[in-house]
Coordinates of C-alpha atoms in Angstrom, one line a residue:
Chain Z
X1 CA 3.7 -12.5 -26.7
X2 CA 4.2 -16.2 -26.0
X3 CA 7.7 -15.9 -24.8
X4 CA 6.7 -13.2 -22.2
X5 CA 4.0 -15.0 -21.3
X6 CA 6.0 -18.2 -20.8
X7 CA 8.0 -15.9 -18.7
X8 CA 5.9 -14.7 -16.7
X9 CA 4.5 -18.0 -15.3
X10 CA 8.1 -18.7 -14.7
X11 CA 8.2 -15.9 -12.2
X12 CA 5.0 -15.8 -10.7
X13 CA 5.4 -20.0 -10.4
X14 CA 9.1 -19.2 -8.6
X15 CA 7.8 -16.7 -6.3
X16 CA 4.6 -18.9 -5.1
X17 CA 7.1 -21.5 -4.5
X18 CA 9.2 -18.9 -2.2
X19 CA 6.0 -18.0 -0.9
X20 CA 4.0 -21.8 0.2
X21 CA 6.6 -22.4 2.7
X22 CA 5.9 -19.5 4.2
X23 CA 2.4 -20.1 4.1
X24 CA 2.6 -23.3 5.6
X25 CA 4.8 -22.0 8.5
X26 CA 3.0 -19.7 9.6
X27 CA -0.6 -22.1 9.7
X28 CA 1.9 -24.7 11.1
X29 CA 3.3 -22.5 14.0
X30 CA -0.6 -23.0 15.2
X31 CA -1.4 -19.2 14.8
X32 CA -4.8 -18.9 16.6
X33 CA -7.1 -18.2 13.7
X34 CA -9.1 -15.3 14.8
X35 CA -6.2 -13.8 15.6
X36 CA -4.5 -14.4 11.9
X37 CA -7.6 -12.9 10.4
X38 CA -7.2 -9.7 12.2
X39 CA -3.4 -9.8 11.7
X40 CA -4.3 -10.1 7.6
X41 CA -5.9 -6.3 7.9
X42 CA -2.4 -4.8 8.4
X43 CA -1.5 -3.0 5.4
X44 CA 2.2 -5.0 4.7
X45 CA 0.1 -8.1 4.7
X46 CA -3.0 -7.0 2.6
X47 CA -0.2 -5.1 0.3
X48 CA 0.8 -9.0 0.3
X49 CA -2.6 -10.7 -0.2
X50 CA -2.8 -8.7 -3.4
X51 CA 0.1 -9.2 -4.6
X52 CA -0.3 -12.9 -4.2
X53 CA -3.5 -12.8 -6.1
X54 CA -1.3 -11.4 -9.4
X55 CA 0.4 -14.1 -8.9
X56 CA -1.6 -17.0 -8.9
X57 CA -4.1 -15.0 -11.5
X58 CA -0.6 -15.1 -14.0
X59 CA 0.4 -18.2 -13.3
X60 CA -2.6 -20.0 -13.4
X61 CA -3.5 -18.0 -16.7
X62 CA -0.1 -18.8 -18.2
X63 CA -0.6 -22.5 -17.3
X64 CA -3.9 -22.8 -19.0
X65 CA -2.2 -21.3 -21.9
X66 CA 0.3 -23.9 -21.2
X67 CA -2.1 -26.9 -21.3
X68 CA -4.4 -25.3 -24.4
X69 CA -1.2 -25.3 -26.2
X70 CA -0.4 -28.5 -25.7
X71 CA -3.9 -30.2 -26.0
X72 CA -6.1 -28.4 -28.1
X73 CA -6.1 -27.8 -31.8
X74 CA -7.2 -24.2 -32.1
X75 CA -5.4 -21.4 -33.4
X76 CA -2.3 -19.6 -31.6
X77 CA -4.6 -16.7 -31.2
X78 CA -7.5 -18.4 -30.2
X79 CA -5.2 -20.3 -27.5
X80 CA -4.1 -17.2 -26.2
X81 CA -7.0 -15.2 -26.2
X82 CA -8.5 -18.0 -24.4
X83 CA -5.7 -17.7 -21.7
X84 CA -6.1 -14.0 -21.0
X85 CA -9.6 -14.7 -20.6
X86 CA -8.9 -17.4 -18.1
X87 CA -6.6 -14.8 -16.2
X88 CA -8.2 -12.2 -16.4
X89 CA -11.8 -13.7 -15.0
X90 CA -9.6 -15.6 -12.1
X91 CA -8.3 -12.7 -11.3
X92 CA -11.5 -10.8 -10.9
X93 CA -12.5 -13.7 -9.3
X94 CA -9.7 -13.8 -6.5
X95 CA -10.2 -10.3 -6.2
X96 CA -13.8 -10.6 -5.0
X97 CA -12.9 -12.9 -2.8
X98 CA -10.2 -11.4 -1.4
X99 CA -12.3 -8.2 -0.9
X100 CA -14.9 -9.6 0.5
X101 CA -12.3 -11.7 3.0
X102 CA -10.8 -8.0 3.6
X103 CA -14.1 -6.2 4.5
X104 CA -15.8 -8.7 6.2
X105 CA -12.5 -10.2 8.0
X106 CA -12.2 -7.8 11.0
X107 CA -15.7 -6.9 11.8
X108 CA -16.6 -10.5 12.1
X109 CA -13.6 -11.5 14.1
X110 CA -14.1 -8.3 16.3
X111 CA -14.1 -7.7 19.4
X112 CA -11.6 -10.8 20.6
X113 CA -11.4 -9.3 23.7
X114 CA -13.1 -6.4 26.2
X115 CA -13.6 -3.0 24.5
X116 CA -12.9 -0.1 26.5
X117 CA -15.2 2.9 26.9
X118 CA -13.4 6.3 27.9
X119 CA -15.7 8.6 29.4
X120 CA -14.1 12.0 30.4
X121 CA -16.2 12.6 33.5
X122 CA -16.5 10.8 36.7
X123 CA -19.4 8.3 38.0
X124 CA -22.8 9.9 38.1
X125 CA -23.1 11.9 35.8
X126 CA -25.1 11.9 32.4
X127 CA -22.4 10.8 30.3
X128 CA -21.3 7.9 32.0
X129 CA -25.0 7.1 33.3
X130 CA -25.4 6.7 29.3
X131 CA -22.1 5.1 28.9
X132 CA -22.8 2.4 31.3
X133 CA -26.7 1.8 29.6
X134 CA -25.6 1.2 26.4
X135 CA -22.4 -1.0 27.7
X136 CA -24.4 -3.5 29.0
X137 CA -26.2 -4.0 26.0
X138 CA -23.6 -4.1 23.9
X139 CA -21.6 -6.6 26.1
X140 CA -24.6 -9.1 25.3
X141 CA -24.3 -8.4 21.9
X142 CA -20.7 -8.6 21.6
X143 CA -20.3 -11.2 23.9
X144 CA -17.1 -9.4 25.4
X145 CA -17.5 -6.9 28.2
X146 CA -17.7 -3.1 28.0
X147 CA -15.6 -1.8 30.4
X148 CA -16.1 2.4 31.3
X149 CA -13.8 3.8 31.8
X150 CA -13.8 7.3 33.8
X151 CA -11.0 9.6 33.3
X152 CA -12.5 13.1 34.1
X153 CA -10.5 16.6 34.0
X154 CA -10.2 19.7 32.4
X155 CA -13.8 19.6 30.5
X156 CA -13.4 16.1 29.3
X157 CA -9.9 17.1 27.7
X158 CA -8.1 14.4 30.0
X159 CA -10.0 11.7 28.9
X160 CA -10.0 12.6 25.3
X161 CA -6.6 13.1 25.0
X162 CA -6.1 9.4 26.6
X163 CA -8.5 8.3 23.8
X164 CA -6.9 10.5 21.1
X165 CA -3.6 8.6 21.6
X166 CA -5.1 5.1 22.2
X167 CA -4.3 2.2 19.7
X168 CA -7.0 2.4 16.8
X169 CA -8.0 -1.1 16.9
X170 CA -11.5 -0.5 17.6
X171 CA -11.0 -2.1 21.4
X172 CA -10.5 2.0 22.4
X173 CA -13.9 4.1 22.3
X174 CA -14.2 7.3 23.2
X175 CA -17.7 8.2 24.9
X176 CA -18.0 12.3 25.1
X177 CA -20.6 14.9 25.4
X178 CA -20.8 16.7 22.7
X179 CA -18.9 19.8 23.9
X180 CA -15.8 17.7 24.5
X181 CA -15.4 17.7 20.6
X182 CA -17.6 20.5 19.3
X183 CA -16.8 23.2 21.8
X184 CA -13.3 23.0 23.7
X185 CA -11.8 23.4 20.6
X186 CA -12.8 27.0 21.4
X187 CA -12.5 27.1 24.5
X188 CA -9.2 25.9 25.3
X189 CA -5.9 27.8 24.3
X190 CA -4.5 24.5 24.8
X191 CA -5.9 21.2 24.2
X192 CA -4.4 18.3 23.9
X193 CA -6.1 16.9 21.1
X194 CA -7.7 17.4 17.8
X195 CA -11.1 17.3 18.1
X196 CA -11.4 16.9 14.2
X197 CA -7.9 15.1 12.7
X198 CA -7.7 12.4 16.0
X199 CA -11.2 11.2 16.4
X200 CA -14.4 10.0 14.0
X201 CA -18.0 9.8 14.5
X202 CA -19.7 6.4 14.8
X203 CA -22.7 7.5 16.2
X204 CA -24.9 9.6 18.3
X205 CA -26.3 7.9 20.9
X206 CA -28.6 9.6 23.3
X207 CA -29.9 13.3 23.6
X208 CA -31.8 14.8 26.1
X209 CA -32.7 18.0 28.2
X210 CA -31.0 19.8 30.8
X211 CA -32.6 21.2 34.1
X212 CA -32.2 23.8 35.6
X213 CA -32.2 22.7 40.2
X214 CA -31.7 24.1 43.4
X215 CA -30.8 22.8 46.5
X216 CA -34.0 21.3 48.5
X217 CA -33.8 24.3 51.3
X218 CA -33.0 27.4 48.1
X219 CA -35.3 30.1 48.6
X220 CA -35.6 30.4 45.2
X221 CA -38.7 28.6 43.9
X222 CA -38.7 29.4 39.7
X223 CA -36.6 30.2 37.4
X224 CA -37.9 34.0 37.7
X225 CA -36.6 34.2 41.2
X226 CA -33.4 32.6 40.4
X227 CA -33.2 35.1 37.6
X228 CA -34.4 38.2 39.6
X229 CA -31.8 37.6 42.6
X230 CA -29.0 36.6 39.6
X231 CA -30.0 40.6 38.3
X232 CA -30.6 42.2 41.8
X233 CA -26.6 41.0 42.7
X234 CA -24.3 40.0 40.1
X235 CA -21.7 38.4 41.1
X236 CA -23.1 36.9 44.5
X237 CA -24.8 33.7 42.7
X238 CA -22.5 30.5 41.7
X239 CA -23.3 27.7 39.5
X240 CA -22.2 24.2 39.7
X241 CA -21.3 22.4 36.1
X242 CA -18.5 19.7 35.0
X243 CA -15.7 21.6 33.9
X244 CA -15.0 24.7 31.8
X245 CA -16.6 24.2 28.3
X246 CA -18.9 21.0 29.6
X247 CA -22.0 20.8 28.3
X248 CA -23.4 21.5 31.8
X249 CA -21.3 24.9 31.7
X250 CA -22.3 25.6 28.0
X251 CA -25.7 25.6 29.0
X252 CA -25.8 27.8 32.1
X253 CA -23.7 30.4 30.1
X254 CA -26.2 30.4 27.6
X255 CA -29.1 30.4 29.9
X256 CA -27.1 33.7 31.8
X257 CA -26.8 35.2 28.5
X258 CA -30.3 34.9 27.1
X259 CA -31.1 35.9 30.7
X260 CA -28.8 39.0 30.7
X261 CA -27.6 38.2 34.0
X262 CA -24.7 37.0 35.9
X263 CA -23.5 34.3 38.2
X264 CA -20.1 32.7 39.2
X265 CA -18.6 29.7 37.4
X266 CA -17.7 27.1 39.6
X267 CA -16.0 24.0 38.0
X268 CA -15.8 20.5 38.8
X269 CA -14.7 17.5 37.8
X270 CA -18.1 15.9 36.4
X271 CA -21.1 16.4 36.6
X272 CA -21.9 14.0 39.5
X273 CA -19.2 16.2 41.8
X274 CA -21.2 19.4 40.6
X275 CA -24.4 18.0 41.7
X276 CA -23.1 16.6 44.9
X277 CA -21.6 20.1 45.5
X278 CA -24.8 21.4 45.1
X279 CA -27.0 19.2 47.6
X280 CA -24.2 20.3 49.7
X281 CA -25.2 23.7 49.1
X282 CA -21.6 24.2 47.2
X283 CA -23.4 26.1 45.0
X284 CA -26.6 28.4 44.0
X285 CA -28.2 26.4 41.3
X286 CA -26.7 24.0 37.9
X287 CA -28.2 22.9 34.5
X288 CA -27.7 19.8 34.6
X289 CA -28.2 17.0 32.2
X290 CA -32.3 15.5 33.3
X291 CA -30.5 12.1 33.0
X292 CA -27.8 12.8 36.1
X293 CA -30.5 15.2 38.2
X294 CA -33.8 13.0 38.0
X295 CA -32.9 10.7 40.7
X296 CA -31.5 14.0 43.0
X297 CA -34.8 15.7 42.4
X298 CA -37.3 12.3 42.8
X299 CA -35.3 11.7 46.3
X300 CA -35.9 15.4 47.4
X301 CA -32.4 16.2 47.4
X302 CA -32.9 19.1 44.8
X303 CA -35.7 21.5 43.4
X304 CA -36.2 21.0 39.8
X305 CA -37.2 25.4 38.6
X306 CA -37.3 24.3 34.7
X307 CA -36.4 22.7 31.8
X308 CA -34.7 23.3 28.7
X309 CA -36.6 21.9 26.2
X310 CA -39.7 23.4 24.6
X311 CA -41.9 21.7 26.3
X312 CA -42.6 19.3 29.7
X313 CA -40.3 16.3 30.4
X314 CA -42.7 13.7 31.0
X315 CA -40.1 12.9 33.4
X316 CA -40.7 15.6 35.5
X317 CA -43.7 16.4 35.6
X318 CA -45.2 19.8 36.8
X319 CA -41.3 21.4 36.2
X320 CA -42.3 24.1 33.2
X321 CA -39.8 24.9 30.6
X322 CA -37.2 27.6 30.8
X323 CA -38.8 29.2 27.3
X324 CA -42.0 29.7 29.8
X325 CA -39.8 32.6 31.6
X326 CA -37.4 33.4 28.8
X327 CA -39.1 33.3 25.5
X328 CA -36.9 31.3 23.3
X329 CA -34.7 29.8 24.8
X330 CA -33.7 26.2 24.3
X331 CA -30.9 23.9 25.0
X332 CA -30.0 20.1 25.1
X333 CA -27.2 17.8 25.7
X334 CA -25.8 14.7 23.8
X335 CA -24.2 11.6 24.6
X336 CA -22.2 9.6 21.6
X337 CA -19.4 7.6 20.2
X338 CA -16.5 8.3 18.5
X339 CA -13.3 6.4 17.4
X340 CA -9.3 7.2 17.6
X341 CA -8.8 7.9 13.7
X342 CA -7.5 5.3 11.9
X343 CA -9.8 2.7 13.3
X344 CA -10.4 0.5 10.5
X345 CA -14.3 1.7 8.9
X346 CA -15.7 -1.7 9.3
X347 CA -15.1 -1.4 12.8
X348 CA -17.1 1.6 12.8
X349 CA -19.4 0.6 10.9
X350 CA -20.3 -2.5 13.2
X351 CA -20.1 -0.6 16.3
X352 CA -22.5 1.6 14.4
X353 CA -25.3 -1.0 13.4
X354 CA -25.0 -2.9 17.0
X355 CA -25.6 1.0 18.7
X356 CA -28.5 1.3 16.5
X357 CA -29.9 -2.2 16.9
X358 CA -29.1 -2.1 20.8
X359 CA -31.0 1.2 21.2
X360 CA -33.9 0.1 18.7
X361 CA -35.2 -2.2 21.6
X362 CA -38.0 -1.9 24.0
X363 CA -35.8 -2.6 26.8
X364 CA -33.0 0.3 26.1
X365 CA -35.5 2.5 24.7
X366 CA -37.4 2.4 28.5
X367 CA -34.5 2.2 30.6
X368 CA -32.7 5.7 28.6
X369 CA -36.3 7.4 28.9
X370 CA -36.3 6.5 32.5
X371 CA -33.0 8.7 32.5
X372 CA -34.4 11.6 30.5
X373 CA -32.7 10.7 27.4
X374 CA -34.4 9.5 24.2
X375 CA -32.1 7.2 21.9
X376 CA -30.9 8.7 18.5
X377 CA -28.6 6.1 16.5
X378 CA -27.2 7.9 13.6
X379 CA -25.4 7.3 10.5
X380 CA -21.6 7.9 10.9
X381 CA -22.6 10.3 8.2
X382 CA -25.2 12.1 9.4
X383 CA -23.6 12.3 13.2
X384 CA -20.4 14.1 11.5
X385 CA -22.6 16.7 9.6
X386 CA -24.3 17.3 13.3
X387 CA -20.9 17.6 15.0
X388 CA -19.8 20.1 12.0
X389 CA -22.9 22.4 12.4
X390 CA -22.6 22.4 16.4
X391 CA -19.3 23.1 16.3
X392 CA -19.5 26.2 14.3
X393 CA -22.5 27.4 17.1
X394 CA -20.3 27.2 19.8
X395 CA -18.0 29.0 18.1
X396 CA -20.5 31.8 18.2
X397 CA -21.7 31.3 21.6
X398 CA -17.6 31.3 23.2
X399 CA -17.3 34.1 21.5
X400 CA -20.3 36.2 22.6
X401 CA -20.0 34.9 26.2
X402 CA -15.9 35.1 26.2
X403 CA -15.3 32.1 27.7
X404 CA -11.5 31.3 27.5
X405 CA -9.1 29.3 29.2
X406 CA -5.3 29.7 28.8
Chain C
X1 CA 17.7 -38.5 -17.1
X2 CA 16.1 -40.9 -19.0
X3 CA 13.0 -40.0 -21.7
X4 CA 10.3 -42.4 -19.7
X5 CA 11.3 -40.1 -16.1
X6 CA 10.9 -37.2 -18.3
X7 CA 7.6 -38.0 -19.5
X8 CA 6.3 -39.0 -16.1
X9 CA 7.5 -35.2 -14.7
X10 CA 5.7 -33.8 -17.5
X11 CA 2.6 -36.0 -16.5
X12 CA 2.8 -35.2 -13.1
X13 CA 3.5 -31.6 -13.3
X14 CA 0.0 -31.0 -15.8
X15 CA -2.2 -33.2 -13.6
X16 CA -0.8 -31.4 -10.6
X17 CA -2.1 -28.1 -11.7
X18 CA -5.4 -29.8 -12.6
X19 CA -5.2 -30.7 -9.1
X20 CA -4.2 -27.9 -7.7
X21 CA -6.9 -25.2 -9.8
X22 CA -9.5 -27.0 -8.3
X23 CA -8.2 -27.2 -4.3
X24 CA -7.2 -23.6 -4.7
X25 CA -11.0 -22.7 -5.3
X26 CA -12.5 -24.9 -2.7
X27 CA -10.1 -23.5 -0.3
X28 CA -10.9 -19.9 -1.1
X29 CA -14.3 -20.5 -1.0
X30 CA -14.1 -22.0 2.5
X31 CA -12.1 -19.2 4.0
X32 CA -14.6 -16.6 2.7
X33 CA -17.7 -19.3 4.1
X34 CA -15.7 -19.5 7.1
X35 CA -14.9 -15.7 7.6
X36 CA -18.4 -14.4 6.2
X37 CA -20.3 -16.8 8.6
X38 CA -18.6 -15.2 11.4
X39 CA -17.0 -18.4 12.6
X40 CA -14.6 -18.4 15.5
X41 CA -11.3 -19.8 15.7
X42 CA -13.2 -22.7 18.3
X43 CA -15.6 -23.4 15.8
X44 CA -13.9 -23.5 12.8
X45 CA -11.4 -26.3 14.8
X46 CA -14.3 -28.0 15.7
X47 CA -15.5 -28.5 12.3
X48 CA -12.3 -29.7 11.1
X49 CA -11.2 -31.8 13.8
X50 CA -11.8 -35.4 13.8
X51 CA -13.1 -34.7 9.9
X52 CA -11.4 -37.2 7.3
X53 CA -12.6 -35.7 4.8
X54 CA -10.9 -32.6 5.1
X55 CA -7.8 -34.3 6.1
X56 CA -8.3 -35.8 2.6
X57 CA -9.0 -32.7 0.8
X58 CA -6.0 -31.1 1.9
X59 CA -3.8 -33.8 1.8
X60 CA -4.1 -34.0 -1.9
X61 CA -4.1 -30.1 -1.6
X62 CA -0.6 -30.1 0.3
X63 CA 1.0 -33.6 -2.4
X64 CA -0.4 -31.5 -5.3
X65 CA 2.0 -28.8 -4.1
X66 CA 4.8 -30.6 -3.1
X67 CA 4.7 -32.5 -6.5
X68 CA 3.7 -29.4 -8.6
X69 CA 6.2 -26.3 -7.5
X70 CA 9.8 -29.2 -7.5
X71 CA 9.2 -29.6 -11.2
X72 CA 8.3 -26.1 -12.3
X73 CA 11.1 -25.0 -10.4
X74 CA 13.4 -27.6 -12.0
X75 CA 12.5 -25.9 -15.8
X76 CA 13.1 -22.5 -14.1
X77 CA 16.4 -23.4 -12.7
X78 CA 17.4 -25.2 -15.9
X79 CA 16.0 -22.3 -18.0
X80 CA 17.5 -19.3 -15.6
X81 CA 20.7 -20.8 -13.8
X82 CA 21.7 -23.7 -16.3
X83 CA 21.5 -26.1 -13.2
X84 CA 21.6 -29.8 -14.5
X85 CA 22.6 -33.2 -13.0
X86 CA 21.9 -34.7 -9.9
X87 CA 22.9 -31.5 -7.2
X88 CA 19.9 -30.0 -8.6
X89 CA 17.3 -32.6 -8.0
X90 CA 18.4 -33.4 -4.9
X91 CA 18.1 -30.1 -3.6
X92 CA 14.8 -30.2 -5.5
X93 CA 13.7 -33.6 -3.8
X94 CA 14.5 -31.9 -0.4
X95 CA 12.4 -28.5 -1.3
X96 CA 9.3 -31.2 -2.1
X97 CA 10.1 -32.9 1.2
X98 CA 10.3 -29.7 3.4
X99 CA 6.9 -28.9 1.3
X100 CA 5.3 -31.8 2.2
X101 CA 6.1 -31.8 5.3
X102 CA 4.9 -28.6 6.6
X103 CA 2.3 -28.6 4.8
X104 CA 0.7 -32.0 6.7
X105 CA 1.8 -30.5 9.7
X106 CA -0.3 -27.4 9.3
X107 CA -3.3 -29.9 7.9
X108 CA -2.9 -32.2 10.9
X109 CA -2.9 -29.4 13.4
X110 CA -6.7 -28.6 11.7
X111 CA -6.9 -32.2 11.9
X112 CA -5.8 -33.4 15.0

């Protein structure tokens, strides 16, 4: 016992000796600290911290042994129970530190620099109306700027797959609607990403109602109109959305269905293109998220026939809901965040609790219900059992509706 | 070498890790202060610049080590390697030195 234990602080004493001047170099080549701390999260160097906390636990535990040896009068067993004690509690005592120092390291020290939001649609529409709210926020919080990001094609899938493939280092985001990673997975034969294995959920951010709007000079004037002349001649309506398997395409295919009538599918690139197609009279009609329409419909531009949700926006007032025509029928669209996977949980976690504390102000809370969009803040948790359960309903609804893309 | 040198080694090298056990805890515990209370690499320099008496502290911190890890290296080498005479201490003297002398220049760049 005592000769392995002398040899032990042999070794662990020769390899902190190999290791100080290392230590000292690196401090002494002037790393900048923040920088270091973030640079200690890599797993080669954490595998290191540990593995330098063995070894000044067993060195300093064979030293005490060492000195009580040397000094004390007890017995040999008492000296070197004594000693594993003395290990063993500087250990757990390094330990703590060191895990604390681990999880507390990188969110503290993050962000050093601008975080980037990718929104997969262009300007103007709901998405990166929302993206743009809470960025501003969050820049004041984080005192580094939020930059969006828009990189819009193929139903978000452009932008995604830009964010599936980004460094996760928590200074990529990826901003979606919720069909981006709960529907084109069913949608698309090919999609460049994994909705699933390459991102995870931080939080939801905003929710709200879509509307269904005309152009200003449509001679259709309600939803039963729209609907009649959609049943009189299928075929001869079109719709407006932001790109096959959009949310703004979800929801007129499910408005058609639960209609039992058709229109045309015309895609754009966002949602802002589909609605400025429409005031150009592109189009017949959209369903559109309230937060992108309101300011077309307040300015005249469009005709606001009906809502999706259950009852009145108090946002537009006077527009009845959709359920009023076609019993039932319901629909609304999300805004949230997600990361690249492998962005380190502390990270999320802090990108989390700032969402939730930036939306839990009176300011945010007025400026998103301006927009049609009331603020939602989930758990990481509770935001991936959401995504999980939506994504097994559009399963359903691309199936019923056969919406495909090769 | 002579008993009395011996003796002093074997004075210096226990007080050293006396030393040493102590500076090790008060430098954890200001990393963890420094990291928990969000400090950024600005503040954290502007704590320790111009402050003598953490250029004390980790003076003694850095001369702890560079007397400490020499002398339990020269029992290991001794012990291991069967190095004696004077090649051995002088390469030992040099290790302390090279110690020693990063280690203040990492101290004086906090410092300084």
């Amino acid at each position: 016992m005592s000769k392995w234990m002398a040899y032990l602080h042999r070794i662990s004493g020769t390899a902190l000796a190999v290791f100080l001047p290392v230590h000292f170099w690196a401090l002494g080549l002037g790393l900048e600290m923040d920088g270091f701390l973030a640079w200690t999260e890599q797993p080669l160097v954490k595998f290191a911290e540990w593995g330098l906390v063995v070894l000044l636990a067993a060195h300093l535990g064979g030293g005490l042994r060492v000195l009580a040896l040397e000094f004390l009068p007890w017995r040999d067993w008492q000296k070197g129970l004594a000693a594993a004690a003395a290990a063993v509690a500087f250990a757990a005592g390094l330990a703590f530190a060191l895990a604390l120092l681990g999880s507390g390291a990188f969110a503290q020290s993050w962000p050093q620099k601008p975080v980037r939001f990718i929104v997969p649609f262009p300007p103007g529409g709901a998405t990166d109306i929302s993206a743009r709210l809470l960025g501003e926020k969050l820049t004041q919080i984080w005192g580094q700027t939020v930059v969006i990001e828009n990189r819009g094609g193929a139903g978000g899938g452009v932008g995604a797959a830009e964010a599936a493939r980004a460094a996760p280092d928590g200074y990529t985001l990826f901003f979606p609607s919720g069909s981006v990673v709960t529907a084109n997975q069913h949608i698309y034969a090919k999609l460049n990403y994994d909705p699933e294995k390459d991102f995870v959920p931080v939080t939801n951010v905003v929710s709200g109602p879509q509307v269904l709007v005309v152009p200003a000079g449509s001679p259709y004037k309600s939803v039963k109109a729209l609907v009649d002349a959609a049943k009189a001649s299928p075929g001869r309506l079109t719709f407006g959305h932001a790109g096959i398997g959009s949310q703004t395409h979800l929801a007129a295919e499910n408005f058609l269905y639960q209609a039992k009538a058709d229109a045309v599918s015309v895609p754009y690139k966002g949602e802002g293109p589909a609605l400025a197609g429409l005031v150009g009279g592109e189009t017949t009609f959209a369903l559109t998220n309230l937060a992108a329409s309101i300011g077309h419909v307040n300015a005249g531009r469009l005709r606001a026939l009906g809502i999706t949700s259950r009852t009145e926006a108090p946002q537009l007032p006077g527009v009845p809901p959709i359920a009023s025509t076609l019993p039932g029928f319901e629909n609304a669209g999300w805004f949230g965040i997600v990361a690249p996977a492998g962005t380190p949980k502390e990270i999320i976690a802090k990108v989390y609790q700032d969402t939730k504390k930036a939306l839990d102000t009176t300011e945010m809370k007025a400026r998103f219900y301006a927009q049609g969009l009331a603020p939602v803040g989930n758990s990481p948790e509770e935001f991936a059992t959401a995504m999980k359960a939506e994504t097994a309903l559009w399963a359903n609804v691309v199936k019923e509706r056969n919406i495909h893309v090769q | 070498m002579s008993a009395k040198a011996q003796s002093l080694l074997w004075i210096a090298q226990r007080a050293s890790a006396a030393v040493l056990a102590v500076c090790v805890l008060v430098h954890l515990a200001t990393i963890i202060y420094a990291v928990q209370g969000g400090l950024s690499a600005a503040e954290i320099l502007g704590r320790t610049r111009g402050n003598a008496a953490w250029l004390a502290f980790y003076s003694i911190f850095v001369l702890g080590v560079a007397v400490h890890a020499p002398i339990g290296l020269r029992s290991v080498f001794i012990e291991w390697l069967g190095w004696r005479g004077k090649s051995r201490d002088r390469v030992l003297l040099v290790f302390s030195v090279i110690l020693l002398a990063m280690g203040m220049r990492a101290v004086l760049a906090l410092f300084a």
